[in-house]
Coordinates of C-alpha atoms in Angstrom, one line a residue:
X1 CA -13.3 -24.5 39.7
X2 CA -9.7 -22.7 40.7
X3 CA -8.9 -20.6 43.5
X4 CA -6.7 -18.0 41.9
X5 CA -4.6 -17.5 38.0
X6 CA -1.4 -19.4 38.1
X7 CA 0.6 -15.8 37.3
X8 CA -0.5 -14.3 40.4
X9 CA 0.6 -16.6 43.6
X10 CA 3.4 -15.4 44.4
X11 CA 5.1 -15.0 48.5
X12 CA 2.3 -13.8 50.3
X13 CA 0.1 -17.4 49.6
X14 CA 2.5 -19.5 51.5
X15 CA 1.1 -22.5 53.9
X16 CA -2.0 -21.8 51.6
X17 CA -3.9 -24.2 49.5
X18 CA -4.2 -23.7 46.2
X19 CA -6.5 -24.5 42.7
X20 CA -5.0 -24.1 39.9
X21 CA -6.5 -24.6 35.8
X22 CA -3.9 -24.4 32.5
X23 CA -1.6 -26.0 30.4
X24 CA 1.6 -27.8 31.0
X25 CA 4.2 -25.0 29.7
X26 CA 7.6 -27.4 30.5
X27 CA 8.1 -31.0 31.9
X28 CA 11.0 -32.2 33.7
X29 CA 12.0 -34.8 35.2
X30 CA 15.0 -35.2 38.0
X31 CA 15.0 -38.5 38.7
X32 CA 11.7 -39.6 40.9
X33 CA 10.6 -35.9 40.8
X34 CA 8.8 -34.2 38.6
X35 CA 8.8 -30.2 37.8
X36 CA 5.9 -28.5 35.9
X37 CA 5.4 -24.7 35.1
X38 CA 1.9 -24.7 34.3
X39 CA 0.4 -21.6 32.7
X40 CA -2.4 -18.9 31.7
X41 CA -3.1 -16.0 31.1
X42 CA -1.7 -14.6 34.1
X43 CA 1.8 -16.2 33.8
X44 CA 4.0 -19.4 35.0
X45 CA 4.2 -20.8 38.5
X46 CA 6.5 -23.9 39.1
X47 CA 4.7 -27.1 40.2
X48 CA 6.7 -29.8 42.4
X49 CA 5.4 -33.7 42.3
X50 CA 7.4 -35.6 44.5
X51 CA 7.4 -39.2 45.9
X52 CA 6.0 -38.8 49.1
X53 CA 2.6 -38.3 47.0
X54 CA 2.4 -41.6 44.7
X55 CA -0.8 -41.4 43.7
X56 CA 0.1 -37.8 42.5
X57 CA 3.3 -38.6 41.1
X58 CA 2.4 -41.5 38.7
X59 CA -0.6 -39.3 37.2
X60 CA 1.8 -36.8 37.0
X61 CA 4.5 -38.4 35.2
X62 CA 1.7 -38.3 32.2
X63 CA 2.4 -34.8 31.9
X64 CA 3.4 -33.8 28.7
X65 CA 3.6 -30.2 26.6
X66 CA 0.0 -28.4 26.4
X67 CA -2.1 -31.0 28.3
X68 CA -4.8 -28.8 29.9
X69 CA -5.2 -29.7 34.4
X70 CA -6.6 -28.4 37.0
X71 CA -4.2 -29.0 40.2
X72 CA -4.4 -28.7 43.8
X73 CA -1.0 -27.8 45.8
X74 CA 0.2 -25.6 49.1
X75 CA 2.3 -23.0 48.4
X76 CA 5.9 -22.7 50.3
X77 CA 8.9 -20.9 49.3
X78 CA 11.3 -22.1 47.2
X79 CA 14.9 -23.6 48.9
X80 CA 17.8 -21.2 49.0
X81 CA 19.4 -20.7 45.9
X82 CA 16.4 -21.3 43.6
X83 CA 14.6 -17.8 43.8
X84 CA 13.6 -16.3 40.3
X85 CA 13.7 -12.7 40.0
X86 CA 12.6 -12.5 36.6
X87 CA 9.1 -13.5 37.6
X88 CA 6.4 -12.7 39.7
X89 CA 6.1 -16.6 40.8
X90 CA 9.5 -16.8 41.0
X91 CA 10.1 -17.0 44.9
X92 CA 7.6 -20.2 45.2
X93 CA 6.4 -22.5 43.9
X94 CA 3.8 -25.5 45.1
X95 CA 3.8 -28.7 46.4
X96 CA 1.2 -30.5 44.4
X97 CA -1.1 -32.3 46.3
X98 CA -4.2 -33.3 43.5
X99 CA -4.3 -33.0 39.4
X100 CA -6.8 -34.1 37.5
X101 CA -6.1 -33.7 33.2
X102 CA -8.5 -32.7 31.6
X103 CA -6.7 -33.3 28.1
X104 CA -4.2 -34.3 26.4
X105 CA -2.1 -32.9 23.5
X106 CA -1.3 -34.1 20.8
X107 CA 2.9 -33.2 19.1
X108 CA 2.2 -29.0 18.6
X109 CA 2.1 -28.1 14.4
X110 CA 4.2 -25.1 15.9
X111 CA 7.2 -24.9 17.5
X112 CA 7.7 -21.7 20.1
X113 CA 11.4 -22.1 20.2
X114 CA 11.5 -21.4 17.0
X115 CA 10.1 -18.9 14.2
X116 CA 7.4 -20.1 12.5
X117 CA 5.9 -18.8 9.3
X118 CA 3.0 -17.3 9.4
X119 CA 1.3 -19.0 7.3
X120 CA 0.8 -21.8 10.1
X121 CA 0.9 -19.4 12.7
X122 CA -2.7 -17.7 11.5
X123 CA -3.8 -22.0 10.6
X124 CA -3.0 -22.3 14.2
X125 CA -4.0 -19.2 15.6
X126 CA -5.6 -20.9 19.0
X127 CA -2.4 -22.2 19.7
X128 CA 0.1 -19.3 18.6
X129 CA -2.2 -17.3 21.1
X130 CA -1.5 -19.3 24.0
X131 CA 2.5 -18.1 24.0
X132 CA 2.6 -15.4 26.6
X133 CA 4.1 -12.4 24.2
X134 CA 0.8 -12.8 22.8
X135 CA -1.2 -13.6 24.9
X136 CA 0.2 -10.1 27.0
X137 CA -0.9 -8.5 24.0
X138 CA -4.3 -9.2 23.7
X139 CA -4.6 -8.6 27.6
X140 CA -3.2 -4.7 27.1
X141 CA -5.7 -4.2 24.3
X142 CA -8.6 -5.3 26.7
X143 CA -7.1 -2.8 29.4
X144 CA -6.1 -0.2 26.2
X145 CA -10.1 -0.1 25.4
X146 CA -11.0 -0.4 28.5
X147 CA -8.8 3.0 29.5
X148 CA -10.6 4.8 26.1
X149 CA -14.0 3.9 27.5
X150 CA -13.3 5.3 31.1
X151 CA -11.6 8.7 29.7
X152 CA -14.7 9.1 26.9
X153 CA -17.0 8.4 29.2
X154 CA -15.9 10.7 32.1
X155 CA -16.0 13.4 29.5
X156 CA -19.6 13.5 28.5
X157 CA -19.1 11.2 25.3
X158 CA -22.0 8.6 25.2
X159 CA -21.6 4.4 23.9
X160 CA -23.4 4.7 20.2
X161 CA -23.6 2.0 18.3
X162 CA -24.1 2.7 14.0
X163 CA -25.4 -0.1 11.2
X164 CA -23.2 -2.5 9.9
X165 CA -25.0 -3.6 7.0
X166 CA -25.4 -0.2 5.8
X167 CA -25.4 1.8 2.0
X168 CA -22.2 1.7 -0.2
X169 CA -20.5 4.8 -0.7
X170 CA -17.6 6.2 -2.4
X171 CA -14.8 7.2 0.6
X172 CA -11.3 6.1 -0.8
X173 CA -11.6 2.6 -0.6
X174 CA -13.4 -0.3 -2.7
X175 CA -16.9 -1.6 -0.2
X176 CA -17.1 -5.3 0.8
X177 CA -20.8 -6.2 -0.5
X178 CA -22.9 -7.5 1.3
X179 CA -26.2 -9.0 -1.1
X180 CA -29.8 -9.2 -0.1
X181 CA -32.3 -11.6 -0.2
X182 CA -35.2 -10.0 -0.2
X183 CA -33.9 -7.1 -2.3
X184 CA -32.5 -9.8 -5.1
X185 CA -30.0 -7.9 -6.6
X186 CA -29.6 -4.8 -4.6
X187 CA -26.6 -5.3 -2.2
X188 CA -25.7 -3.5 1.2
X189 CA -22.3 -2.3 2.0
X190 CA -19.7 -3.2 5.1
X191 CA -18.6 0.4 6.5
X192 CA -16.1 1.5 5.9
X193 CA -16.5 3.9 8.8
X194 CA -19.6 5.7 10.7
X195 CA -18.8 8.5 9.2
X196 CA -22.2 9.3 7.8
X197 CA -23.4 7.8 11.0
X198 CA -21.8 9.6 13.0
X199 CA -22.6 13.1 11.3
X200 CA -26.2 11.9 12.1
X201 CA -26.1 11.3 15.7
X202 CA -24.4 15.4 15.7
X203 CA -27.6 16.1 13.9
X204 CA -30.0 14.2 16.2
X205 CA -28.7 16.6 19.0
X206 CA -26.3 13.8 20.3
X207 CA -23.3 16.1 21.1
X208 CA -20.7 14.2 22.1
X209 CA -20.6 10.4 20.4
X210 CA -17.7 7.4 20.3
X211 CA -17.6 4.0 19.3
X212 CA -15.0 1.4 19.4
X213 CA -16.3 -0.1 15.7
X214 CA -15.1 -2.3 13.2
X215 CA -14.4 -0.8 10.0
X216 CA -14.1 -3.1 6.3
X217 CA -12.4 -1.9 3.9
X218 CA -11.3 -4.1 0.5
X219 CA -8.1 -3.0 -0.3
X220 CA -4.2 -4.3 -0.8
X221 CA -3.2 -5.1 2.5
X222 CA -0.1 -4.7 4.3
X223 CA 1.9 -4.8 7.5
X224 CA -0.5 -1.9 8.9
X225 CA -3.7 -2.9 6.9
X226 CA -6.4 -5.4 7.5
X227 CA -9.8 -6.0 6.1
X228 CA -11.9 -5.8 9.1
X229 CA -10.1 -3.5 11.6
X230 CA -11.2 -1.0 15.0
X231 CA -11.2 2.2 15.5
X232 CA -11.9 4.4 18.0
X233 CA -14.5 6.9 16.9
X234 CA -15.9 10.2 18.1
X235 CA -17.7 13.5 17.7
X236 CA -18.6 16.3 19.3
X237 CA -21.3 19.0 18.2
X238 CA -19.8 22.9 18.9
X239 CA -16.5 22.7 19.3
X240 CA -13.7 23.6 16.5
X241 CA -11.0 21.5 15.5
X242 CA -8.6 23.4 19.0
X243 CA -11.4 21.7 20.9
X244 CA -11.2 18.2 19.3
X245 CA -7.3 17.9 18.9
X246 CA -7.1 19.2 22.6
X247 CA -9.5 15.8 24.3
X248 CA -7.9 13.5 22.3
X249 CA -4.5 15.1 22.7
X250 CA -6.2 14.3 26.3
X251 CA -6.9 10.3 25.6
X252 CA -3.7 9.8 24.3
X253 CA -1.3 11.7 27.1
X254 CA -4.2 9.4 29.7
X255 CA -3.5 6.1 28.2
X256 CA 0.1 6.8 27.4
X257 CA 0.7 7.9 31.1
X258 CA -1.5 5.0 32.8
X259 CA -0.3 1.9 30.6
X260 CA 3.1 2.6 29.8
X261 CA 3.4 5.0 32.9
X262 CA 5.2 7.5 29.9
X263 CA 4.5 11.5 29.7
X264 CA 4.8 12.0 26.2
X265 CA 5.1 16.1 26.2
X266 CA 4.1 18.5 23.7
X267 CA 2.4 17.7 20.9
X268 CA 3.8 20.5 18.1
X269 CA 1.7 21.2 14.9
X270 CA 2.9 21.8 11.7
X271 CA 1.6 22.1 8.0
X272 CA 1.2 19.5 5.7
X273 CA 3.1 22.0 3.8
X274 CA 6.2 22.0 5.9
X275 CA 5.9 18.0 7.0
X276 CA 6.0 17.3 3.0
X277 CA 9.3 19.9 2.1
X278 CA 11.1 19.1 5.3
X279 CA 10.2 15.5 5.9
X280 CA 9.0 14.0 2.5
X281 CA 5.6 12.8 4.1
X282 CA 2.4 14.1 5.9
X283 CA 3.2 11.5 9.1
X284 CA 7.2 12.0 10.0
X285 CA 9.2 10.2 12.3
X286 CA 10.4 13.3 14.2
X287 CA 12.8 10.4 15.9
X288 CA 14.7 10.9 12.7
X289 CA 17.2 14.2 12.8
X290 CA 17.4 13.8 8.8
X291 CA 15.5 16.4 6.4
X292 CA 15.3 16.9 2.7
X293 CA 16.9 20.1 1.5
X294 CA 16.0 22.6 -1.3
X295 CA 18.4 23.2 -3.5
X296 CA 16.9 23.9 -6.7
X297 CA 17.6 28.0 -7.1
X298 CA 21.2 26.8 -6.5
X299 CA 21.5 24.0 -9.1
X300 CA 19.8 25.8 -12.2
X301 CA 22.5 27.2 -14.2
X302 CA 24.3 23.9 -14.1
X303 CA 24.8 22.0 -17.3
X304 CA 24.0 18.9 -15.8
X305 CA 20.6 18.5 -17.1
X306 CA 19.9 15.4 -14.5
X307 CA 19.5 18.3 -11.9
X308 CA 19.1 22.2 -13.6
X309 CA 15.9 20.2 -16.0
X310 CA 13.6 19.5 -12.6
X311 CA 15.2 22.9 -10.7
X312 CA 13.7 25.3 -14.1
X313 CA 10.7 22.8 -13.9
X314 CA 7.4 24.5 -11.6
X315 CA 6.1 20.9 -11.2
X316 CA 10.1 19.7 -10.5
X317 CA 12.7 19.1 -6.9
X318 CA 15.5 19.3 -6.8
X319 CA 16.6 18.5 -2.9
X320 CA 19.1 17.1 -0.5
X321 CA 19.4 14.7 2.5
X322 CA 22.6 14.9 4.6
X323 CA 24.1 11.7 6.1
X324 CA 26.1 12.7 9.4
X325 CA 29.2 10.4 8.7
X326 CA 27.6 9.4 5.3
X327 CA 31.1 8.8 3.9
X328 CA 31.7 6.1 4.8
X329 CA 29.3 4.1 3.1
X330 CA 30.2 2.3 0.6
X331 CA 29.2 1.7 -3.1
X332 CA 27.9 -0.6 -2.5
X333 CA 25.6 0.0 0.0
X334 CA 24.5 3.8 -2.4
X335 CA 24.4 1.2 -4.9
X336 CA 21.3 -0.5 -3.0
X337 CA 20.1 2.9 -1.8
X338 CA 19.7 3.9 -5.5
X339 CA 17.8 0.8 -6.7
X340 CA 15.6 1.2 -3.4
X341 CA 15.0 4.7 -4.5
X342 CA 14.2 3.4 -7.9
X343 CA 11.0 1.6 -6.7
X344 CA 9.7 5.0 -5.9
X345 CA 10.7 6.1 -8.8
X346 CA 13.2 8.3 -9.2
X347 CA 16.0 7.3 -11.6
X348 CA 18.9 8.3 -9.6
X349 CA 20.7 8.8 -6.6
X350 CA 23.7 11.5 -7.0
X351 CA 26.3 11.5 -4.1
X352 CA 29.1 13.4 -2.8
X353 CA 31.3 12.8 -0.3
X354 CA 32.8 15.6 2.4
X355 CA 36.3 13.7 2.6
X356 CA 37.3 16.8 4.2
X357 CA 35.5 20.3 4.8
X358 CA 38.3 22.2 5.1
X359 CA 40.2 20.3 1.9
X360 CA 38.2 22.7 -0.1
X361 CA 37.3 21.1 -3.8
X362 CA 40.4 17.9 -3.2
X363 CA 38.0 17.1 -0.4
X364 CA 35.2 16.6 -2.7
X365 CA 34.2 13.0 -3.7
X366 CA 31.4 12.5 -7.0
X367 CA 30.7 11.4 -10.4
X368 CA 28.3 14.7 -10.4
X369 CA 31.7 17.1 -8.9
X370 CA 32.4 17.7 -12.8
X371 CA 29.0 19.4 -13.2
X372 CA 29.4 21.8 -10.3
X373 CA 31.6 25.0 -9.6
X374 CA 33.8 25.3 -7.3
X375 CA 30.9 28.1 -6.0
X376 CA 28.1 26.0 -6.0
X377 CA 29.2 23.4 -4.7
X378 CA 30.1 25.3 -1.6
X379 CA 26.4 27.4 -1.5
X380 CA 25.2 23.8 -1.5
X381 CA 27.6 22.8 1.5
X382 CA 26.4 25.8 3.1
X383 CA 22.9 25.3 2.8
X384 CA 22.8 22.2 4.5
X385 CA 25.2 22.3 6.8
X386 CA 27.5 19.7 5.6
X387 CA 30.6 18.8 8.1
X388 CA 33.2 16.3 6.8
X389 CA 32.6 12.5 7.1
X390 CA 29.0 13.3 5.7
X391 CA 27.2 12.1 2.5
X392 CA 24.8 13.9 0.3
X393 CA 22.4 12.2 -1.6
X394 CA 20.4 13.9 -4.0
X395 CA 17.1 13.2 -5.4
X396 CA 16.0 15.2 -8.8
X397 CA 12.9 14.4 -10.4
X398 CA 9.4 15.9 -10.4
X399 CA 8.0 17.1 -6.8
X400 CA 6.5 13.9 -6.4
X401 CA 9.0 11.4 -7.2
X402 CA 11.3 13.5 -5.5
X403 CA 9.2 14.4 -2.4
X404 CA 8.2 10.1 -2.3
X405 CA 11.0 8.7 -2.8
X406 CA 13.8 10.8 -0.7
X407 CA 11.2 10.6 1.7
X408 CA 11.7 6.7 2.2
X409 CA 15.6 6.7 1.8
X410 CA 15.1 8.7 4.7
X411 CA 12.9 6.5 6.7
X412 CA 15.8 4.0 5.9
X413 CA 18.5 5.8 6.3
X414 CA 17.6 6.0 9.8
X415 CA 16.8 2.8 10.8
X416 CA 19.7 1.5 9.0
X417 CA 22.4 3.8 10.4
X418 CA 20.9 3.6 13.7
X419 CA 20.0 7.6 13.9
X420 CA 16.5 7.6 15.7
X421 CA 16.8 10.1 18.6
X422 CA 14.9 9.4 21.8
X423 CA 11.6 7.0 22.4
X424 CA 8.3 8.9 21.9
X425 CA 7.8 11.9 19.1
X426 CA 3.8 13.2 18.6
X427 CA 2.9 15.9 16.8
X428 CA 0.1 17.5 15.1
X429 CA 0.0 17.4 11.2
X430 CA -2.7 20.0 10.5
X431 CA -3.9 22.6 7.3
X432 CA -4.4 19.4 4.9
X433 CA -5.0 20.9 1.0
X434 CA -9.0 20.2 1.2
X435 CA -8.2 18.6 -2.6
X436 CA -5.9 16.5 -4.9
X437 CA -5.1 16.5 -8.4
X438 CA -5.3 13.9 -10.4
X439 CA -6.0 13.7 -13.8
X440 CA -7.2 16.4 -13.9
X441 CA -9.9 15.4 -11.7
X442 CA -10.0 16.3 -8.2
X443 CA -10.7 14.4 -5.2
X444 CA -10.9 14.3 -1.5
X445 CA -7.9 14.5 0.3
X446 CA -9.3 13.1 3.4
X447 CA -12.8 12.7 2.3
X448 CA -16.1 14.5 0.9
X449 CA -17.0 15.8 3.9
X450 CA -14.3 17.1 5.5
X451 CA -15.0 21.4 6.0
X452 CA -12.7 23.9 3.9
X453 CA -10.7 27.1 6.2
X454 CA -11.8 30.3 6.1
X455 CA -13.2 30.1 2.4
X456 CA -17.1 30.1 1.3
X457 CA -19.0 28.0 -1.6
X458 CA -18.2 30.5 -4.4
X459 CA -14.4 30.9 -2.7
X460 CA -13.8 27.2 -3.2
X461 CA -15.0 26.4 -6.7
X462 CA -13.4 29.6 -8.2
X463 CA -10.0 28.0 -7.0
X464 CA -10.2 24.3 -5.4
X465 CA -6.6 24.0 -6.3
X466 CA -5.5 26.5 -3.3
X467 CA -8.1 25.6 -1.1
X468 CA -6.8 24.5 2.8
X469 CA -9.1 21.6 4.8
X470 CA -10.1 22.6 8.3
X471 CA -8.6 18.4 9.2
X472 CA -5.7 17.6 11.3
X473 CA -3.7 14.4 11.9
X474 CA -1.9 12.5 15.2
X475 CA 1.6 11.1 14.6
X476 CA 3.6 9.6 16.6
X477 CA 7.1 8.5 15.7
X478 CA 6.1 8.2 11.6
X479 CA 2.4 6.2 12.7
X480 CA -0.6 8.1 12.2
X481 CA -2.2 7.6 14.8
X482 CA -5.9 9.0 13.8
X483 CA -7.6 11.5 12.2
X484 CA -10.0 13.7 11.6
X485 CA -12.0 16.8 10.6
X486 CA -14.1 20.0 11.5
X487 CA -16.7 18.6 9.1
X488 CA -19.8 20.3 5.9
X489 CA -22.6 21.4 8.4
X490 CA -24.1 23.7 5.7
X491 CA -25.9 22.3 2.3
X492 CA -24.2 24.7 0.1
X493 CA -21.1 24.2 0.9
X494 CA -21.4 20.2 0.9
X495 CA -23.2 20.5 -3.1
X496 CA -20.4 22.3 -4.2
X497 CA -17.5 20.5 -2.6
X498 CA -19.4 17.3 -4.1
X499 CA -19.5 19.1 -7.7
X500 CA -15.8 20.1 -7.2
X501 CA -15.2 16.0 -6.7
X502 CA -17.2 15.4 -10.1
X503 CA -20.5 14.0 -8.2
X504 CA -23.5 15.8 -9.9
X505 CA -26.9 16.8 -8.0
X506 CA -28.6 13.2 -9.1
X507 CA -25.9 11.1 -8.1
X508 CA -25.2 13.3 -5.3
X509 CA -29.0 12.4 -4.2
X510 CA -28.8 9.1 -5.0
X511 CA -25.5 8.0 -2.7
X512 CA -26.3 11.3 -0.4
X513 CA -29.7 12.3 0.0
X514 CA -30.6 11.3 3.5
X515 CA -27.5 13.5 4.0
X516 CA -27.9 15.8 2.0
X517 CA -31.5 16.1 3.4
X518 CA -30.3 16.2 7.4
X519 CA -28.3 19.6 6.2
X520 CA -31.6 21.1 5.4
X521 CA -32.9 20.6 9.2
X522 CA -30.5 22.6 11.2
X523 CA -27.8 21.4 11.6
X524 CA -24.6 22.0 14.1
X525 CA -21.2 22.8 13.5
X526 CA -19.9 19.2 14.5
X527 CA -16.1 17.7 14.1
X528 CA -14.1 14.9 14.9
X529 CA -11.7 12.5 14.8
X530 CA -11.0 8.6 14.1
X531 CA -8.0 6.7 15.6
X532 CA -6.7 3.3 14.3
X533 CA -7.1 1.0 17.9
X534 CA -4.9 -1.4 15.9
X535 CA -2.1 0.5 15.0
X536 CA -2.3 2.4 17.9
X537 CA -1.6 -0.7 20.4
X538 CA 0.5 -1.9 17.7
X539 CA 2.9 1.1 18.3
X540 CA 2.7 0.8 22.8
X541 CA 3.5 -3.2 22.9
X542 CA 6.4 -2.7 20.3
X543 CA 5.0 -5.1 18.3
X544 CA 6.0 -4.5 14.1
X545 CA 2.6 -5.8 12.3
X546 CA -1.2 -4.6 13.6
X547 CA -1.6 -8.8 13.1
X548 CA 0.4 -9.0 15.7
X549 CA -2.3 -7.1 18.6
X550 CA -5.4 -8.8 16.6
X551 CA -6.5 -12.3 17.8
X552 CA -7.3 -13.3 14.8
X553 CA -6.6 -11.6 11.8
X554 CA -6.0 -11.9 8.3
X555 CA -3.4 -12.6 5.4
X556 CA -2.1 -10.5 3.1
X557 CA -4.2 -12.0 0.5
X558 CA -7.1 -11.0 3.3
X559 CA -7.7 -14.5 3.5
X560 CA -8.1 -16.8 6.8
X561 CA -5.9 -19.6 6.5
X562 CA -7.3 -21.0 10.4
X563 CA -11.0 -21.4 9.1
X564 CA -9.9 -21.5 5.7
X565 CA -11.8 -18.1 4.5
X566 CA -13.7 -17.1 2.0
X567 CA -15.2 -20.3 0.8
X568 CA -17.7 -21.2 -2.3
X569 CA -21.3 -20.7 -1.5
X570 CA -24.1 -23.4 -2.3
X571 CA -26.0 -23.0 -5.3
X572 CA -29.2 -23.5 -2.9
X573 CA -27.6 -19.6 -1.1
X574 CA -26.7 -18.6 -4.6
X575 CA -30.7 -18.7 -5.7
X576 CA -31.6 -17.9 -2.7
X577 CA -29.8 -14.6 -4.0
X578 CA -30.1 -14.5 -7.6
X579 CA -26.7 -14.8 -8.1
X580 CA -24.7 -16.4 -10.7
X581 CA -20.8 -16.7 -10.5
X582 CA -18.5 -17.1 -13.2
X583 CA -16.6 -19.6 -13.3
X584 CA -12.6 -19.3 -13.7
X585 CA -11.2 -20.2 -16.7
X586 CA -8.8 -23.0 -16.6

């Protein structure tokens, strides 16, 4: 039907006749000569219809934006002075000799010359995806998945599918439930990840598994969350954490090199404790030079209870962010930053401007300066490395509030003040706590199948609060690309973890009996990692939301404007499933 794609036609085609199919991107009538830009997924090419072929010109006169057409023409060089160096096809044009209109287009509900609402873009997604930017992102995504497959298959990984209809297991988020017609009153769950199945594949002797797989989580959404998303999932046997990290680091290096011509350089390693202390985040953006500096020991004796209270509380924290050149921030800006940290539970944001370091106390400006002695002030300035023109921003509260609030403020300041340095800064975050305690109940920081480091089952049960997990997260520019861990391959250890999490023997057998059984039949040591494909492509293409690298995403309320899903089931469907619907009160 066609001889090539529009965007592939270049000067090597001059003199050839081509047949192209696509959409009219733009039409221009210049006094009897009609120009159109014809578009397909590979790009644009200029087509000219002139009066020497009146029948073709008459048909071309009917063309409007987004008409779907086939045309035949002869490739010729553009006249001198009309070459467009920004386009691959910019040195040539096609003299149209034949034209067939497949279908016309009504006035578009989207305006590509202005910003359309996300609701409109998703409602008419098939039109939105015609935009070259969106088309190129999906093409790029396809190339990424192809490169991932080549790399992993070249390293001995097997592509193995795992079930979509499975058993509900607690993995951190709510499951999407699917009612069974043949087992009335019972439900399948859509998998939050293939976690347990890929572990069972390792116990089956598959050795190296991977899958580019859909996962499902019924949770509140934001820019980097969707109810269904895609993972690059992999698992290995007889490899430790270093082995998995080497394979996956090699994969990401290969992708960036081949897709973006970028050498990522070193992947430093940082412990979770250091990341939280210095950056207030377990996925720090190392392009941002700002850090949190602890000063509780310097402020424990001051009369100002806002500082001394948390400074003397074992669960408190007092930290400072030094902002170079920040003394120029206005009071209005500081008030806005104070309001911002309030989102994270902070009660305020104390500040100290260093107008002139050489001026001593007279060169400083702060509402809290009267509560600080000169010696204490000097010690704070020295520890933070403050210079003239800087500002110090203080956080004082419980450790969790200070860490979260100042961590978020650090990111906002970096963006607002254009402080980011360098283009790509990867790292590994390691040595995560095994558990986190909330209201006296332990929860797995990753998932309950993560192995602890350097302890046996009895030692873990005796001191779960201090246990570290054998887990690792890959972070790039403040985004968690992927996370993984060494898995538990010993039944006693798995039972100990369940016990710490408050999962009794009966519940463990009910929910995870198949896994506990498998651990009794020669389970090998195994470890793995899962990358978020959507996040990876978002970063690599410069998009700001994973919705812009997915073909048909949902809204932030987990709805699809295109298909009007979710939608009610009819009475017969509900009867088949033995389900009744409780109607909302009106």
